[in-house]
Amino acid sequence: MFLFALYALFVLVVIGIGVFLYILNGMLEKKEVSRSFEMDLFLVAFPRDVKDRELGAEQVREKIALMENFFSSVRIIKDSSWRAFLYGASTLSLELAVSHVGEEIHFYVAVPRKFSASMEKMMQGTFPVAYVERVKDYNIFNPEGAAAACRIVLKKTPLMPVKTYRELPGDPLKEITNSFSKLSREGEGAVFQLNIKPVGRELAMRIVSHVRDVYKGKRSFKDVGRGLDVTREFGEIFSALFSSKNDKKDEMTHRATPKEEEYLKRMEAKASKDLFQVSMRLITSAATTERAEQILDSLEAAFSQFEDPELNSFGFERVTNPSALKKFIYRFSFRVFSEAGSMIMNSEELSSLYHFPNVLLDTPKIKFVKAKEAPPPPDAPREGLLLGYNAYRGTETAIRLPSEDRRRHFYIIGQTGTGKSVFLKNMIRQDIEDGKGLCFIDPHGQEIEEVMGYVPEHRVKDVVYFDPADISRPMGLNMLEYDTRFPEQKTMVVNELFGIFQKLYGGVPESLGPMFEQYFRNATLLVMEDPSTGNTMLEISRVMADKDFRDLKLSHCGNIVVRSFWETIAEKAGGEASLANMVPYITSKFDNFLANEIMRPIIAQEKSAFNFRDIMDNKKILLINLSKGRLGELNSSLLGLIIVGKLLIAALSRTDIPEEIRNDFYVYLDEFQNVTTPSIATILSEARKYRLNLTMAHQFIGQLEENIKKAVFGNVGSMAAFRVGSEDAEFLEKQLAPVFMASDLVNVDNFSCYVKLLIKGKTATPFSVRTYPPNPFNREYIEKMKEYSRLTFGRPRDEIEHEIMQSFARM
């Protein structure tokens, strides 16, 4: 009776333990699933570095080795012993995946949320150029298709290593990713998932201890391997490795063979690096089961490269039972670690199987960062013009440029549609709102109305709107006009005007030779000697062709050199240098404009409609509409060149007031290559002290003449580069290295750019900037501003034409 009661008690205890374990297992399963909701998924991508193609095999291995450093850092993902006992240890999931829609190969890391911040810092600390972003989960499964799956296991004892990247001839990731790249864009997906958790260092120490026991003859080689197949009995590792050293077998003496000694060295080498318990899955999805299995076959084949017949290799346990497959996919989806089939691997083996694409692979479809991002310098200004914001590793920083640094000018380059105009308009809007003086020259006439919409009501009368296409009330623009208080301006005017014609007719340089220059300069100076008898470009043609008019001008000329030229050289010269021969060369250049119905009433007026010096000193807003579609390219360029020239002359005239009271005046030149002459070098180097601050934008470097290109890149203080073509990218890389490369410049997104700023007079390290969207503008005052400028600065066309006719009739 007693025995029966004892037996019954034993049965009840066994049943109780079984029920307890069943309930506990269910609770742990639920806990593992719920834990997946407490994980963050990170997408990790790298910029495509074409220079990696030049790396040798050893250099490639050095870059892969960074992943070993990362795995060593992963040891922070460790729960307390009590928590690990109750709920299981926290795991990290590394995933290489292609979604069922799309064909890019993505690299993911899933980590428990409580470790997310630390993990993100570790990834970015180990891989400074990596783009790391929290993302929503992906889906590889065709909703109307089928799936295939397998568990990856080691064929031999987990103490035996597989081949690693240090032994393979190339990057092992290439073969794995190549197999992923063959999936169709829609309806096919795949994933390679590694769930890992660090193993205590005690295990490594015991493995090394056992290996050394074999060397000493205290243990046979077979004893080291026995019970270590963690794909089936992970717990046996501990029973084998933590058995007492006083075991009777230890007293026996064994001698390892040379081959066994080589195996022991490899085991010891494996245990010398950080160890992890690893569970690996391959899952594919396609329209049919047959296609899903074909994809899986291809993925499995990529792992044959790791096989070492003498040591270890990977096997694949297919999951074919529908119920088991469903559970397998369920556990993958929730990133549940699978003890069954798990194995011990070290950081070198893991890095061979999975590393971030910090080495350029020739595999197509890998998700690379199109363009790199970089942080601003620590001393980035907190005051000044708002250029945009820097977004880097989850932190946004406003980017500003103080007035002092703006005086060294700003250069902007980028293809059409990349965001240059938005960038410019945001700068202009702020200057208008801040009450600053500025000039905006719009070569297309498309942006100027929006800029006018930024003008607040209290600044409406500060606006001077110059629209040459308004032929009913033309505004005068006389390049030859100068301040008689500064007679030295005459030479500046002549030099600038000659530079303008060189710019306009540079396509036929033979027509602008030394003789042309001599006649041109002396004709212009003669006209300017006596403004009262006519002082416009119209008179330059007349002084060449009309002897009576020339004699009138000579009678008022006080410049002995000019007088001598006309009286002793020009009128007496013969042959090709004769006056009769030179007249057509020069007058033909002017007649193109003087005969034009739009241009003549503008450039033939004696007095300019507005005073550039007054606009600068009184912080007015000068808006220039040079629409090429309405004016023609040549006319648009001439007017733009004249305006820039007059701005320079007006700025240099500020010598009559102390530098500290000169107001900053900001000039915005879109497509600036059309409105600048070699005198741009003077503006860039000298105009800073006169507070004439340029912001120049254009599309590609080939638009610039060599001397202007040298002047810009030799003198400009700050620059912003939006997306450019490959040729320009190669050139600009020198300006932005070592932070950004040519590949970044050709791939940067719209409304993003790379900037190199002058900060407190010193060039800062380049960094990335995203522009803000344009502010809405108000149309309420636009027509009012246009009409105010027409009535204030324009004159009736008939009146102007009558004056021109009268001037010819008088002389």
PDB file of C-alpha atoms in Angstrom, residues 92-271:
ATOM      1  CA  LEU A  92      19.415  40.857 -31.725  1.00  0.00           C
ATOM      2  CA  SER A  93      18.051  40.146 -35.189  1.00  0.00           C
ATOM      3  CA  LEU A  94      20.151  40.814 -38.300  1.00  0.00           C
ATOM      4  CA  GLU A  95      18.211  40.615 -41.543  1.00  0.00           C
ATOM      5  CA  LEU A  96      18.990  40.790 -45.236  1.00  0.00           C
ATOM      6  CA  ALA A  97      15.687  41.200 -47.056  1.00  0.00           C
ATOM      7  CA  VAL A  98      13.887  41.983 -50.290  1.00  0.00           C
ATOM      8  CA  SER A  99      10.218  42.947 -49.938  1.00  0.00           C
ATOM      9  CA  HIS A 100       7.611  41.369 -52.176  1.00  0.00           C
ATOM     10  CA  VAL A 101       7.145  44.760 -53.868  1.00  0.00           C
ATOM     11  CA  GLY A 102      10.391  46.358 -54.971  1.00  0.00           C
ATOM     12  CA  GLU A 103      13.771  44.840 -55.686  1.00  0.00           C
ATOM     13  CA  GLU A 104      16.216  46.659 -53.425  1.00  0.00           C
ATOM     14  CA  ILE A 105      18.203  44.545 -50.973  1.00  0.00           C
ATOM     15  CA  HIS A 106      17.925  46.047 -47.497  1.00  0.00           C
ATOM     16  CA  PHE A 107      20.042  45.523 -44.395  1.00  0.00           C
ATOM     17  CA  TYR A 108      18.099  45.605 -41.142  1.00  0.00           C
ATOM     18  CA  VAL A 109      18.887  45.326 -37.449  1.00  0.00           C
ATOM     19  CA  ALA A 110      16.108  44.684 -34.907  1.00  0.00           C
ATOM     20  CA  VAL A 111      16.988  45.403 -31.298  1.00  0.00           C
ATOM     21  CA  PRO A 112      15.074  45.536 -27.985  1.00  0.00           C
ATOM     22  CA  ARG A 113      13.773  49.067 -27.533  1.00  0.00           C
ATOM     23  CA  LYS A 114      15.539  49.557 -24.213  1.00  0.00           C
ATOM     24  CA  PHE A 115      18.860  49.062 -26.022  1.00  0.00           C
ATOM     25  CA  SER A 116      17.929  51.084 -29.141  1.00  0.00           C
ATOM     26  CA  ALA A 117      19.738  54.299 -28.272  1.00  0.00           C
ATOM     27  CA  SER A 118      22.917  52.446 -27.327  1.00  0.00           C
ATOM     28  CA  MET A 119      22.737  50.273 -30.424  1.00  0.00           C
ATOM     29  CA  GLU A 120      22.260  53.267 -32.712  1.00  0.00           C
ATOM     30  CA  LYS A 121      25.315  54.960 -31.201  1.00  0.00           C
ATOM     31  CA  MET A 122      27.340  51.779 -31.598  1.00  0.00           C
ATOM     32  CA  MET A 123      26.433  51.409 -35.264  1.00  0.00           C
ATOM     33  CA  GLN A 124      27.254  55.014 -36.003  1.00  0.00           C
ATOM     34  CA  GLY A 125      30.380  54.902 -33.885  1.00  0.00           C
ATOM     35  CA  THR A 126      31.698  51.847 -35.714  1.00  0.00           C
ATOM     36  CA  PHE A 127      30.485  53.040 -39.122  1.00  0.00           C
ATOM     37  CA  PRO A 128      30.586  56.869 -39.095  1.00  0.00           C
ATOM     38  CA  VAL A 129      29.277  57.232 -42.656  1.00  0.00           C
ATOM     39  CA  ALA A 130      26.350  54.839 -42.150  1.00  0.00           C
ATOM     40  CA  TYR A 131      22.781  56.022 -42.566  1.00  0.00           C
ATOM     41  CA  VAL A 132      20.807  54.521 -39.673  1.00  0.00           C
ATOM     42  CA  GLU A 133      17.055  55.079 -39.525  1.00  0.00           C
ATOM     43  CA  ARG A 134      14.218  53.614 -37.482  1.00  0.00           C
ATOM     44  CA  VAL A 135      11.706  52.177 -39.941  1.00  0.00           C
ATOM     45  CA  LYS A 136       8.443  50.273 -39.980  1.00  0.00           C
ATOM     46  CA  ASP A 137       8.523  46.539 -40.559  1.00  0.00           C
ATOM     47  CA  TYR A 138       8.729  45.172 -44.089  1.00  0.00           C
ATOM     48  CA  ASN A 139       6.836  42.333 -45.764  1.00  0.00           C
ATOM     49  CA  ILE A 140       8.437  39.710 -47.999  1.00  0.00           C
ATOM     50  CA  PHE A 141       5.287  37.642 -48.541  1.00  0.00           C
ATOM     51  CA  ASN A 142       3.247  37.570 -51.723  1.00  0.00           C
ATOM     52  CA  PRO A 143      -0.310  37.888 -50.340  1.00  0.00           C
ATOM     53  CA  GLU A 144      -1.663  35.481 -52.959  1.00  0.00           C
ATOM     54  CA  GLY A 145       1.393  33.258 -53.286  1.00  0.00           C
ATOM     55  CA  ALA A 146       3.346  30.568 -51.470  1.00  0.00           C
ATOM     56  CA  ALA A 147       6.403  30.376 -49.244  1.00  0.00           C
ATOM     57  CA  ALA A 148       9.389  28.086 -48.718  1.00  0.00           C
ATOM     58  CA  ALA A 149      11.727  28.026 -45.739  1.00  0.00           C
ATOM     59  CA  CYS A 150      14.670  26.312 -44.134  1.00  0.00           C
ATOM     60  CA  ARG A 151      16.711  26.416 -40.973  1.00  0.00           C
ATOM     61  CA  ILE A 152      20.481  26.798 -41.437  1.00  0.00           C
ATOM     62  CA  VAL A 153      22.547  24.517 -39.192  1.00  0.00           C
ATOM     63  CA  LEU A 154      26.133  23.362 -38.839  1.00  0.00           C
ATOM     64  CA  LYS A 155      26.807  19.856 -40.082  1.00  0.00           C
ATOM     65  CA  LYS A 156      29.462  19.120 -37.463  1.00  0.00           C
ATOM     66  CA  THR A 157      30.203  20.116 -33.907  1.00  0.00           C
ATOM     67  CA  PRO A 158      29.776  23.888 -33.456  1.00  0.00           C
ATOM     68  CA  LEU A 159      33.313  24.083 -32.092  1.00  0.00           C
ATOM     69  CA  MET A 160      34.562  23.499 -35.626  1.00  0.00           C
ATOM     70  CA  PRO A 161      34.619  26.749 -37.628  1.00  0.00           C
ATOM     71  CA  VAL A 162      33.487  27.301 -41.185  1.00  0.00           C
ATOM     72  CA  LYS A 163      35.544  29.250 -43.709  1.00  0.00           C
ATOM     73  CA  THR A 164      35.490  32.982 -43.061  1.00  0.00           C
ATOM     74  CA  TYR A 165      36.149  36.156 -45.019  1.00  0.00           C
ATOM     75  CA  ARG A 166      39.794  35.984 -43.904  1.00  0.00           C
ATOM     76  CA  GLU A 167      40.244  32.764 -45.916  1.00  0.00           C
ATOM     77  CA  LEU A 168      37.945  33.430 -48.869  1.00  0.00           C
ATOM     78  CA  PRO A 169      39.328  35.235 -51.946  1.00  0.00           C
ATOM     79  CA  GLY A 170      36.610  37.896 -52.040  1.00  0.00           C
ATOM     80  CA  ASP A 171      33.776  39.368 -50.042  1.00  0.00           C
ATOM     81  CA  PRO A 172      31.429  36.460 -49.165  1.00  0.00           C
ATOM     82  CA  LEU A 173      28.503  38.854 -48.990  1.00  0.00           C
ATOM     83  CA  LYS A 174      28.698  39.276 -52.756  1.00  0.00           C
ATOM     84  CA  GLU A 175      27.485  35.724 -53.476  1.00  0.00           C
ATOM     85  CA  ILE A 176      24.710  35.981 -50.907  1.00  0.00           C
ATOM     86  CA  THR A 177      23.426  39.317 -52.203  1.00  0.00           C
ATOM     87  CA  ASN A 178      23.745  38.148 -55.818  1.00  0.00           C
ATOM     88  CA  SER A 179      21.246  35.397 -55.080  1.00  0.00           C
ATOM     89  CA  PHE A 180      18.832  38.017 -53.679  1.00  0.00           C
ATOM     90  CA  SER A 181      19.261  40.266 -56.720  1.00  0.00           C
ATOM     91  CA  LYS A 182      17.601  37.736 -59.037  1.00  0.00           C
ATOM     92  CA  LEU A 183      14.125  38.199 -57.563  1.00  0.00           C
ATOM     93  CA  SER A 184      11.365  39.778 -59.620  1.00  0.00           C
ATOM     94  CA  ARG A 185      10.346  43.337 -58.806  1.00  0.00           C
ATOM     95  CA  GLU A 186       6.827  42.357 -57.767  1.00  0.00           C
ATOM     96  CA  GLY A 187       5.452  39.233 -56.150  1.00  0.00           C
ATOM     97  CA  GLU A 188       8.769  37.768 -54.963  1.00  0.00           C
ATOM     98  CA  GLY A 189      10.509  38.331 -51.634  1.00  0.00           C
ATOM     99  CA  ALA A 190      13.161  36.720 -49.472  1.00  0.00           C
ATOM    100  CA  VAL A 191      14.925  37.108 -46.152  1.00  0.00           C
ATOM    101  CA  PHE A 192      18.047  35.810 -44.456  1.00  0.00           C
ATOM    102  CA  GLN A 193      17.514  36.223 -40.713  1.00  0.00           C
ATOM    103  CA  LEU A 194      20.101  35.731 -37.978  1.00  0.00           C
ATOM    104  CA  ASN A 195      18.850  35.846 -34.385  1.00  0.00           C
ATOM    105  CA  ILE A 196      21.832  36.147 -32.083  1.00  0.00           C
ATOM    106  CA  LYS A 197      22.512  36.498 -28.385  1.00  0.00           C
ATOM    107  CA  PRO A 198      25.894  36.731 -26.692  1.00  0.00           C
ATOM    108  CA  VAL A 199      27.261  33.714 -24.859  1.00  0.00           C
ATOM    109  CA  GLY A 200      29.056  34.171 -21.548  1.00  0.00           C
ATOM    110  CA  ARG A 201      32.843  34.207 -21.703  1.00  0.00           C
ATOM    111  CA  GLU A 202      32.853  31.261 -19.299  1.00  0.00           C
ATOM    112  CA  LEU A 203      31.923  28.964 -22.181  1.00  0.00           C
ATOM    113  CA  ALA A 204      34.895  30.138 -24.243  1.00  0.00           C
ATOM    114  CA  MET A 205      37.180  29.628 -21.267  1.00  0.00           C
ATOM    115  CA  ARG A 206      35.910  26.062 -20.745  1.00  0.00           C
ATOM    116  CA  ILE A 207      36.326  25.260 -24.456  1.00  0.00           C
ATOM    117  CA  VAL A 208      39.913  26.473 -24.351  1.00  0.00           C
ATOM    118  CA  SER A 209      40.442  24.503 -21.146  1.00  0.00           C
ATOM    119  CA  HIS A 210      39.197  21.296 -22.760  1.00  0.00           C
ATOM    120  CA  VAL A 211      41.360  21.848 -25.834  1.00  0.00           C
ATOM    121  CA  ARG A 212      44.414  22.290 -23.646  1.00  0.00           C
ATOM    122  CA  ASP A 213      43.501  19.163 -21.712  1.00  0.00           C
ATOM    123  CA  VAL A 214      43.770  17.245 -24.976  1.00  0.00           C
ATOM    124  CA  TYR A 215      47.201  18.757 -25.617  1.00  0.00           C
ATOM    125  CA  LYS A 216      48.228  17.593 -22.135  1.00  0.00           C
ATOM    126  CA  GLY A 217      46.873  14.109 -22.741  1.00  0.00           C
ATOM    127  CA  LYS A 218      44.204  14.434 -20.052  1.00  0.00           C
ATOM    128  CA  ARG A 219      41.307  14.176 -22.493  1.00  0.00           C
ATOM    129  CA  SER A 220      40.785  12.491 -25.839  1.00  0.00           C
ATOM    130  CA  PHE A 221      39.905  14.448 -28.952  1.00  0.00           C
ATOM    131  CA  LYS A 222      36.573  12.609 -29.124  1.00  0.00           C
ATOM    132  CA  ASP A 223      35.655  13.888 -25.679  1.00  0.00           C
ATOM    133  CA  VAL A 224      35.955  17.497 -26.859  1.00  0.00           C
ATOM    134  CA  GLY A 225      33.505  16.941 -29.663  1.00  0.00           C
ATOM    135  CA  ARG A 226      31.053  14.777 -27.775  1.00  0.00           C
ATOM    136  CA  GLY A 227      27.790  16.462 -26.801  1.00  0.00           C
ATOM    137  CA  LEU A 228      28.517  19.765 -28.488  1.00  0.00           C
ATOM    138  CA  ASP A 229      25.993  19.596 -31.318  1.00  0.00           C
ATOM    139  CA  VAL A 230      23.902  22.568 -30.221  1.00  0.00           C
ATOM    140  CA  THR A 231      21.615  22.211 -33.184  1.00  0.00           C
ATOM    141  CA  ARG A 232      20.081  19.356 -31.201  1.00  0.00           C
ATOM    142  CA  GLU A 233      21.242  19.441 -27.612  1.00  0.00           C
ATOM    143  CA  PHE A 234      22.521  22.882 -26.645  1.00  0.00           C
ATOM    144  CA  GLY A 235      22.343  21.934 -22.999  1.00  0.00           C
ATOM    145  CA  GLU A 236      24.942  19.214 -23.541  1.00  0.00           C
ATOM    146  CA  ILE A 237      27.601  21.888 -24.047  1.00  0.00           C
ATOM    147  CA  PHE A 238      27.340  22.632 -20.394  1.00  0.00           C
ATOM    148  CA  SER A 239      27.246  19.004 -19.320  1.00  0.00           C
ATOM    149  CA  ALA A 240      30.361  18.328 -21.394  1.00  0.00           C
ATOM    150  CA  LEU A 241      32.279  21.495 -20.668  1.00  0.00           C
ATOM    151  CA  PHE A 242      31.403  22.007 -17.035  1.00  0.00           C
ATOM    152  CA  SER A 243      31.995  18.439 -15.933  1.00  0.00           C
ATOM    153  CA  SER A 244      34.418  18.010 -13.041  1.00  0.00           C
ATOM    154  CA  LYS A 245      38.095  18.069 -13.834  1.00  0.00           C
ATOM    155  CA  ASN A 246      38.436  15.283 -11.323  1.00  0.00           C
ATOM    156  CA  ASP A 247      36.526  12.932 -13.592  1.00  0.00           C
ATOM    157  CA  LYS A 248      38.228   9.580 -13.689  1.00  0.00           C
ATOM    158  CA  LYS A 249      38.685   9.898 -17.445  1.00  0.00           C
ATOM    159  CA  ASP A 250      40.920  12.875 -16.809  1.00  0.00           C
ATOM    160  CA  GLU A 251      43.390  10.531 -15.229  1.00  0.00           C
ATOM    161  CA  MET A 252      43.823   8.682 -18.507  1.00  0.00           C
ATOM    162  CA  THR A 253      46.572   9.728 -20.896  1.00  0.00           C
ATOM    163  CA  HIS A 254      45.766  10.412 -24.575  1.00  0.00           C
ATOM    164  CA  ARG A 255      47.852  11.695 -27.430  1.00  0.00           C
ATOM    165  CA  ALA A 256      46.319  13.782 -30.252  1.00  0.00           C
ATOM    166  CA  THR A 257      47.323  13.062 -33.837  1.00  0.00           C
ATOM    167  CA  PRO A 258      48.839  15.889 -35.970  1.00  0.00           C
ATOM    168  CA  LYS A 259      45.538  16.276 -37.784  1.00  0.00           C
ATOM    169  CA  GLU A 260      43.654  16.444 -34.496  1.00  0.00           C
ATOM    170  CA  GLU A 261      46.109  19.051 -33.266  1.00  0.00           C
ATOM    171  CA  GLU A 262      45.308  21.195 -36.304  1.00  0.00           C
ATOM    172  CA  TYR A 263      41.604  20.875 -35.516  1.00  0.00           C
ATOM    173  CA  LEU A 264      42.295  21.823 -31.910  1.00  0.00           C
ATOM    174  CA  LYS A 265      44.108  24.977 -33.019  1.00  0.00           C
ATOM    175  CA  ARG A 266      41.104  25.984 -35.110  1.00  0.00           C
ATOM    176  CA  MET A 267      38.740  25.283 -32.201  1.00  0.00           C
ATOM    177  CA  GLU A 268      40.888  27.350 -29.870  1.00  0.00           C
ATOM    178  CA  ALA A 269      41.050  30.163 -32.434  1.00  0.00           C
ATOM    179  CA  LYS A 270      37.265  30.129 -32.738  1.00  0.00           C
ATOM    180  CA  ALA A 271      36.820  30.287 -28.983  1.00  0.00           C
TER     181      ALA A 271
END
